[in-house]
CSV table of C-alpha atoms in Angstrom, one decimal:
chain,number,residue,atom,x,y,z
I,1,MET,CA,154.7,-0.4,357.1
I,2,THR,CA,152.2,-0.9,360.0
I,3,ARG,CA,149.6,1.6,361.2
I,4,LEU,CA,151.5,2.0,364.5
I,5,THR,CA,154.7,3.0,362.5
I,6,LYS,CA,153.0,5.3,360.4
I,7,ILE,CA,151.4,7.2,363.5
I,8,THR,CA,154.9,7.1,365.3
I,9,ILE,CA,156.6,8.7,362.4
I,10,ALA,CA,153.9,11.2,361.8
I,11,GLY,CA,154.1,12.1,365.8
I,12,PHE,CA,157.9,12.4,365.3
I,13,PHE,CA,157.6,14.6,362.3
I,14,ILE,CA,155.0,17.1,364.0
I,15,VAL,CA,157.5,17.2,367.2
I,16,CYS,CA,160.3,18.0,365.0
I,17,MET,CA,158.3,20.7,363.2
I,18,PHE,CA,157.2,21.9,366.4
I,19,PHE,CA,160.7,22.3,367.8
I,20,ILE,CA,162.1,23.8,364.5
I,21,ALA,CA,158.9,26.2,364.5
I,22,LEU,CA,160.1,27.2,368.3
I,23,VAL,CA,163.5,27.8,367.5
I,24,ALA,CA,162.7,29.9,364.6
I,25,VAL,CA,160.2,32.0,366.9
I,26,THR,CA,162.9,32.1,369.6
I,27,TYR,CA,165.7,33.3,367.2
I,28,LEU,CA,163.2,36.0,365.6
I,29,LYS,CA,162.1,37.3,368.8
I,30,ILE,CA,165.6,37.7,370.3
I,31,ASN,CA,166.2,40.4,367.7
I,32,ASP,CA,162.9,42.1,368.9
I,33,THR,CA,162.9,45.3,370.6
I,34,ASN,CA,162.1,45.5,374.4
I,35,LEU,CA,158.6,46.8,375.8
I,36,LEU,CA,159.7,49.8,377.6
I,37,VAL,CA,158.6,53.2,376.9
I,38,LYS,CA,161.3,54.8,379.1
I,39,GLU,CA,164.9,54.0,380.2
I,40,THR,CA,164.8,51.8,383.2
I,41,PHE,CA,167.6,50.6,385.7
I,42,ILE,CA,167.9,46.9,386.3
I,43,THR,CA,170.0,46.0,389.3
I,44,ILE,CA,171.5,42.2,389.4
I,45,GLU,CA,172.7,41.1,392.8
I,46,PRO,CA,175.7,38.7,393.0
I,47,GLY,CA,174.5,34.9,392.6
I,48,THR,CA,171.4,35.8,390.8
I,49,THR,CA,170.3,32.9,388.5
I,50,PHE,CA,169.3,33.4,384.9
I,51,ASN,CA,165.8,32.4,385.8
I,52,ARG,CA,165.6,35.0,388.5
I,53,PHE,CA,166.9,37.4,386.0
I,54,THR,CA,164.4,36.9,383.4
I,55,LYS,CA,161.7,37.2,386.1
I,56,LYS,CA,163.2,40.6,387.0
I,57,LEU,CA,162.8,41.7,383.2
I,58,GLN,CA,159.4,40.5,383.4
I,59,ASN,CA,158.4,42.5,386.6
I,60,ASN,CA,160.0,45.5,385.0
I,61,GLY,CA,158.1,45.3,381.8
I,62,VAL,CA,161.1,44.8,379.5
I,63,VAL,CA,159.3,41.4,378.3
I,64,ALA,CA,156.0,40.0,378.2
I,65,THR,CA,156.9,36.4,378.8
I,66,ARG,CA,160.1,34.9,379.8
I,67,PHE,CA,159.5,31.4,378.2
I,68,TRP,CA,161.3,32.0,374.9
I,69,LEU,CA,164.1,33.5,376.7
I,70,ARG,CA,164.8,30.7,378.7
I,71,ASN,CA,164.6,28.5,375.5
I,72,TYR,CA,167.2,30.8,373.7
I,73,ILE,CA,169.7,30.6,376.5
I,74,ARG,CA,169.5,26.5,376.4
I,75,LEU,CA,171.0,26.9,372.7
I,76,ASN,CA,173.1,30.0,373.6
I,77,ASN,CA,175.0,29.3,376.8
I,78,GLN,CA,177.4,32.1,376.4
I,79,TYR,CA,174.6,34.6,377.6
I,80,ALA,CA,173.8,32.4,380.8
I,81,GLN,CA,176.8,33.7,382.8
I,82,ILE,CA,175.1,37.2,383.9
I,83,LYS,CA,177.4,39.5,385.6
I,84,ALA,CA,176.1,41.3,388.8
I,85,GLY,CA,175.8,45.2,388.6
I,86,THR,CA,173.4,47.9,387.7
I,87,TYR,CA,172.3,48.2,383.8
I,88,LEU,CA,170.4,50.8,382.0
I,89,ILE,CA,167.9,49.4,379.6
I,90,LYS,CA,166.7,51.7,376.9
I,91,PRO,CA,163.4,51.7,374.7
I,92,GLY,CA,164.2,50.3,371.4
I,93,GLN,CA,167.2,48.1,372.8
I,94,SER,CA,167.0,44.5,371.3
I,95,TYR,CA,166.8,41.4,373.7
I,96,ARG,CA,170.0,40.3,372.0
I,97,SER,CA,171.6,43.5,372.9
I,98,ILE,CA,170.4,43.3,376.6
I,99,LEU,CA,171.6,39.8,377.1
I,100,SER,CA,175.1,40.6,375.5
I,101,MET,CA,175.3,43.5,377.7
I,102,ILE,CA,174.8,41.9,381.0
I,103,ALA,CA,176.7,38.9,380.1
I,104,GLN,CA,179.7,41.0,379.4
I,105,GLY,CA,179.2,43.1,382.6
I,106,ASP,CA,178.6,46.4,380.6
I,107,GLU,CA,177.3,48.2,383.6
I,108,HIS,CA,175.7,51.9,383.5
I,109,GLN,CA,178.4,54.4,383.8
I,110,TYR,CA,177.6,57.3,386.2
I,111,PHE,CA,179.6,60.7,386.0
I,112,ILE,CA,180.6,63.0,388.5
I,113,THR,CA,182.4,66.4,387.8
I,114,PHE,CA,184.8,68.3,390.1
I,115,VAL,CA,185.6,71.6,389.0
I,116,GLU,CA,188.8,73.5,388.8
I,117,GLY,CA,189.4,75.6,392.1
I,118,SER,CA,186.9,73.8,394.0
I,119,THR,CA,187.9,72.6,397.8
I,120,PHE,CA,188.2,69.3,399.4
I,121,LYS,CA,185.5,70.3,401.7
I,122,GLN,CA,183.3,70.9,398.5
I,123,TRP,CA,184.1,67.5,397.1
I,124,LEU,CA,183.3,65.9,400.1
I,125,ALA,CA,179.9,67.6,399.8
I,126,GLN,CA,179.5,66.9,396.1
I,127,LEU,CA,180.1,63.1,396.9
I,128,LYS,CA,177.7,63.1,399.7
I,129,GLU,CA,174.8,64.3,397.3
I,130,ARG,CA,175.2,61.3,395.1
I,131,SER,CA,172.9,58.4,395.9
I,132,GLU,CA,174.4,56.2,393.7
I,133,ILE,CA,177.9,56.4,395.7
I,134,THR,CA,178.4,54.4,398.8
I,135,GLN,CA,179.4,56.7,401.4
I,136,ARG,CA,182.5,55.6,403.5
I,137,LEU,CA,183.8,59.0,404.7
I,138,GLN,CA,181.5,60.0,407.4
I,139,SER,CA,184.0,61.2,410.0
I,140,PRO,CA,187.3,62.7,410.3
I,141,GLU,CA,189.0,59.5,411.3
I,142,SER,CA,187.7,57.8,408.2
I,143,ILE,CA,189.2,60.5,406.0
I,144,SER,CA,192.3,60.2,407.9
I,145,GLN,CA,192.4,56.4,407.3
I,146,MET,CA,191.9,56.9,403.6
I,147,LEU,CA,194.6,59.3,403.3
I,148,GLU,CA,197.0,57.0,404.8
I,149,SER,CA,195.7,54.1,402.6
I,150,PHE,CA,196.8,56.4,399.7
I,151,GLY,CA,200.1,57.1,401.2
I,152,ILE,CA,199.3,60.8,401.7
I,153,LYS,CA,201.5,62.3,404.6
I,154,GLN,CA,200.0,65.8,404.5
I,155,ALA,CA,197.2,66.1,407.4
I,156,ASN,CA,195.4,68.5,404.8
I,157,PRO,CA,194.7,66.8,401.6
I,158,GLU,CA,193.9,70.0,399.8
I,159,GLY,CA,195.1,70.4,396.1
I,160,LEU,CA,196.3,66.6,395.9
I,161,PHE,CA,193.0,65.5,393.8
I,162,PHE,CA,192.7,66.5,389.9
I,163,PRO,CA,189.4,68.1,389.0
I,164,ASP,CA,187.9,66.4,386.2
I,165,THR,CA,184.9,64.2,385.2
I,166,TYR,CA,185.1,60.7,386.6
I,167,ALA,CA,183.1,57.5,385.6
I,168,PHE,CA,181.8,55.3,388.3
I,169,THR,CA,179.2,52.3,388.5
I,170,TYR,CA,176.4,52.1,390.9
I,171,LYS,CA,177.4,51.8,394.6
I,172,THR,CA,181.1,52.6,394.0
I,173,THR,CA,182.5,54.1,397.2
I,174,ASP,CA,183.5,57.8,397.8
I,175,ILE,CA,186.9,56.6,398.4
I,176,GLU,CA,187.3,54.9,395.1
I,177,VAL,CA,186.2,57.9,393.1
I,178,LEU,CA,188.7,60.0,395.2
I,179,LYS,CA,191.4,57.5,394.6
I,180,LYS,CA,191.2,57.9,390.7
I,181,ALA,CA,191.2,61.7,391.2
I,182,TYR,CA,194.4,61.3,393.5
I,183,LEU,CA,196.4,59.1,390.9
I,184,LYS,CA,195.6,61.3,388.2
I,185,MET,CA,196.9,64.5,390.1
I,186,LYS,CA,199.9,62.4,391.2
I,187,GLN,CA,200.4,61.5,387.6
I,188,GLN,CA,199.9,65.1,386.1
I,189,LEU,CA,202.1,66.7,388.9
I,190,ASP,CA,204.7,64.3,388.0
I,191,ILE,CA,204.8,65.2,384.3
I,192,ALA,CA,204.5,68.9,385.2
I,193,TRP,CA,207.4,69.1,387.6
I,194,ASN,CA,209.8,66.7,385.5
I,195,THR,CA,209.3,69.2,382.3
I,196,ARG,CA,209.4,72.4,384.4
I,197,ALA,CA,211.1,75.4,383.4
I,198,ILE,CA,214.7,76.2,384.9
I,199,GLY,CA,215.4,78.4,387.9
I,200,LEU,CA,212.0,78.4,389.6
I,201,PRO,CA,212.0,79.2,393.3
I,202,TYR,CA,210.3,75.8,394.4
I,203,GLU,CA,212.2,73.4,396.6
I,204,ASN,CA,209.9,70.6,395.6
I,205,ALA,CA,206.8,69.5,393.3
I,206,TYR,CA,204.5,70.1,396.4
I,207,GLN,CA,205.6,73.8,396.5
I,208,ALA,CA,204.6,74.0,392.8
I,209,LEU,CA,201.3,72.5,393.7
I,210,ILE,CA,200.7,75.0,396.2
I,211,MET,CA,201.4,77.9,393.7
I,212,ALA,CA,199.1,76.2,390.8
I,213,SER,CA,196.2,76.4,393.5
I,214,ILE,CA,196.9,80.2,394.0
I,215,ILE,CA,196.8,80.8,390.4
I,216,GLU,CA,193.8,78.8,390.1
I,217,LYS,CA,192.0,80.7,392.5
I,218,GLU,CA,193.2,84.1,391.1
I,219,SER,CA,191.5,83.8,387.8
I,220,GLY,CA,189.2,81.6,385.8
I,221,GLN,CA,190.7,82.7,382.5
I,222,PHE,CA,193.2,80.1,381.4
I,223,SER,CA,194.8,82.7,379.1
I,224,GLU,CA,195.9,84.7,382.4
I,225,HIS,CA,197.4,82.1,384.0
I,226,ARG,CA,201.0,81.9,383.1
I,227,ARG,CA,201.1,85.8,383.3
I,228,ILE,CA,199.7,85.6,387.0
I,229,SER,CA,202.3,82.9,387.6
I,230,SER,CA,205.0,85.4,386.4
I,231,VAL,CA,203.9,87.9,389.1
I,232,PHE,CA,204.0,85.5,391.9
I,233,ILE,CA,207.5,84.2,390.7
I,234,ASN,CA,208.8,87.8,390.4
I,235,ARG,CA,207.8,88.4,393.8
I,236,LEU,CA,209.3,85.4,395.4
I,237,ASN,CA,212.5,85.9,393.5
I,238,GLU,CA,212.4,89.5,395.1
I,239,ASN,CA,211.3,88.2,398.5
I,240,MET,CA,208.5,90.2,398.5
I,241,ARG,CA,205.3,88.8,400.2
I,242,LEU,CA,202.6,87.2,397.8
I,243,GLN,CA,199.9,89.6,398.9
I,244,THR,CA,197.2,87.2,397.2
I,245,ASP,CA,193.4,87.5,398.6
I,246,PRO,CA,192.3,83.7,397.9
I,247,THR,CA,194.8,82.7,400.4
I,248,VAL,CA,193.6,85.0,403.1
I,249,ILE,CA,190.0,83.7,402.5
I,250,TYR,CA,191.3,80.0,402.7
I,251,GLY,CA,192.7,80.7,406.1
I,252,LEU,CA,189.4,82.3,407.3
I,253,GLY,CA,187.6,79.1,406.7
I,254,GLU,CA,184.1,79.3,407.9
I,255,ARG,CA,184.5,83.0,409.1
I,256,TYR,CA,184.8,84.2,405.6
I,257,GLN,CA,181.4,85.7,404.7
I,258,GLY,CA,181.9,87.3,401.3
I,259,ASP,CA,184.2,90.1,401.8
I,260,ILE,CA,187.5,90.7,403.4
I,261,LYS,CA,188.1,93.2,406.0
I,262,ARG,CA,191.1,95.0,407.1
I,263,LYS,CA,191.2,92.9,410.1
I,264,HIS,CA,191.5,89.8,408.1
I,265,LEU,CA,194.5,91.3,406.3
I,266,ARG,CA,196.2,92.2,409.6
I,267,GLU,CA,195.4,88.7,411.4
I,268,LYS,CA,198.4,86.3,411.2
I,269,THR,CA,197.1,82.9,409.8
I,270,PRO,CA,199.4,80.3,408.4
I,271,TYR,CA,197.7,81.5,405.0
I,272,ASN,CA,197.9,85.0,405.4
I,273,THR,CA,200.1,85.9,402.6
I,274,TYR,CA,199.9,89.5,403.6
I,275,ARG,CA,201.6,88.7,406.8
I,276,ILE,CA,203.9,85.7,406.0
I,277,ASN,CA,206.8,85.3,403.8
I,278,GLY,CA,206.7,82.7,400.7
I,279,LEU,CA,203.9,80.3,400.3
I,280,PRO,CA,201.3,79.1,402.4
I,281,PRO,CA,201.9,75.6,404.0
I,282,THR,CA,199.4,73.8,401.6
I,283,PRO,CA,197.2,74.3,398.5
I,284,ILE,CA,194.2,76.2,398.8
I,285,ALA,CA,192.3,74.6,396.2
I,286,MET,CA,192.3,71.8,393.5
I,287,PRO,CA,194.2,73.2,390.7
I,288,GLY,CA,193.6,72.1,386.8
I,289,LEU,CA,196.1,71.5,384.3
I,290,SER,CA,196.4,75.1,383.0
I,291,ALA,CA,197.2,76.2,386.4
I,292,LEU,CA,199.9,73.5,386.7
I,293,GLU,CA,201.4,74.3,383.5
I,294,ALA,CA,201.4,77.9,384.5
I,295,ALA,CA,202.9,77.1,387.8
I,296,MET,CA,206.1,75.5,385.9
I,297,HIS,CA,206.3,77.6,382.9
I,298,PRO,CA,205.4,81.1,383.9
I,299,GLU,CA,205.6,84.2,381.3
I,300,GLU,CA,208.8,86.0,381.5
I,301,THR,CA,207.5,89.6,382.3
I,302,ASP,CA,208.6,92.4,385.0
I,303,TYR,CA,205.2,92.5,386.4
I,304,PHE,CA,204.8,92.3,390.3
I,305,TYR,CA,201.3,93.6,390.5
I,306,PHE,CA,197.7,92.7,389.0
I,307,VAL,CA,194.0,94.1,389.9
I,308,SER,CA,190.9,92.7,388.7
I,309,ASN,CA,189.3,95.0,385.9
I,310,GLY,CA,185.7,94.1,387.1
I,311,GLN,CA,185.1,91.9,383.9
I,312,GLY,CA,186.9,88.9,384.6
I,313,LYS,CA,190.3,90.0,383.7
I,314,HIS,CA,193.2,91.6,385.2
I,315,ILE,CA,195.4,94.7,384.6
I,316,PHE,CA,199.1,93.8,385.2
I,317,SER,CA,201.5,96.4,386.4
I,318,THR,CA,205.4,96.8,386.8
I,319,THR,CA,205.4,99.5,389.7
I,320,LEU,CA,203.6,100.2,392.6
I,321,ALA,CA,202.7,103.7,391.2
I,322,GLU,CA,201.2,102.0,388.2
I,323,HIS,CA,199.1,99.6,390.1
I,324,ASN,CA,197.8,102.2,392.6
I,325,LYS,CA,196.3,103.8,389.4
I,326,ALA,CA,195.0,100.6,388.1
I,327,VAL,CA,193.4,100.1,391.7
I,328,ALA,CA,192.0,103.6,391.8
I,329,LYS,CA,190.4,103.2,388.2
I,330,TYR,CA,189.2,100.0,388.3
I,331,GLN,CA,188.3,99.1,392.0
I,332,LEU,CA,187.6,102.7,393.5
I,333,GLY,CA,186.0,104.0,390.2
I,334,LYS,CA,188.5,107.2,390.3
């Protein structure tokens, strides 16, 4: 063996050892935890290359050097196809976990909660407060176009969206969030309507939805919903007016300033159930599941009246005389 051959073999051996060492270090490094001390959001734009992605990681202090990351990807090409989106990287998260998260498109989920009894107007204001949501509903025309795209024929969309917590990713539009809520209400209303009790005084599911919204606004106590429902059902069956304050308040709109005056009760708006017969023309809020089920399955009672006891619950009465006594005791302090 010549000296040149020996040098060549030695050189090849050194290169192999260096390569093996590099691979070993790379595979050890990939399981290390990142350098962050606090949670950091990383947004990857469509068309971002893996090289640009690793530079973003370095610029955000996730990794000190990106040389070994690029070496790792050459040996593990399944992580090269990164997905656009916004991701949350946490301290203590391994580099392998980060690469896997982004290759799978496991974007960070934001959440928004709409509570039972809130109104469509309040929902729009809540959506507008979220900077993570892309705002599309900037005018009455855009709202009308959204309703048309959903197949909603009512001009007033009140009550048609299910109050719940919804997950969304960065820059999801307000319309997309509302569509989830609309489809869920449609599903829940269909189930409730198809399993309703016999003999209810509703012509269709929409009327039942209106009733559910009134029940929702009358009490935050789920345990009372079916009993409150029985009062309104009994009144409808006897052709008595509902005479419920929340409908009056809804009809007043911006004019309501915290208390109902006698002139408000005398004013004939489409929603003043002291002046109109039957149900108002639309729901007055977004009812939750408890109110929906109560509207479809009221208790069987002889009650026609109820009044707040001032502690979050209600006193129910069969006759007007009993009701007046309850009002005197709990509302007037007599």
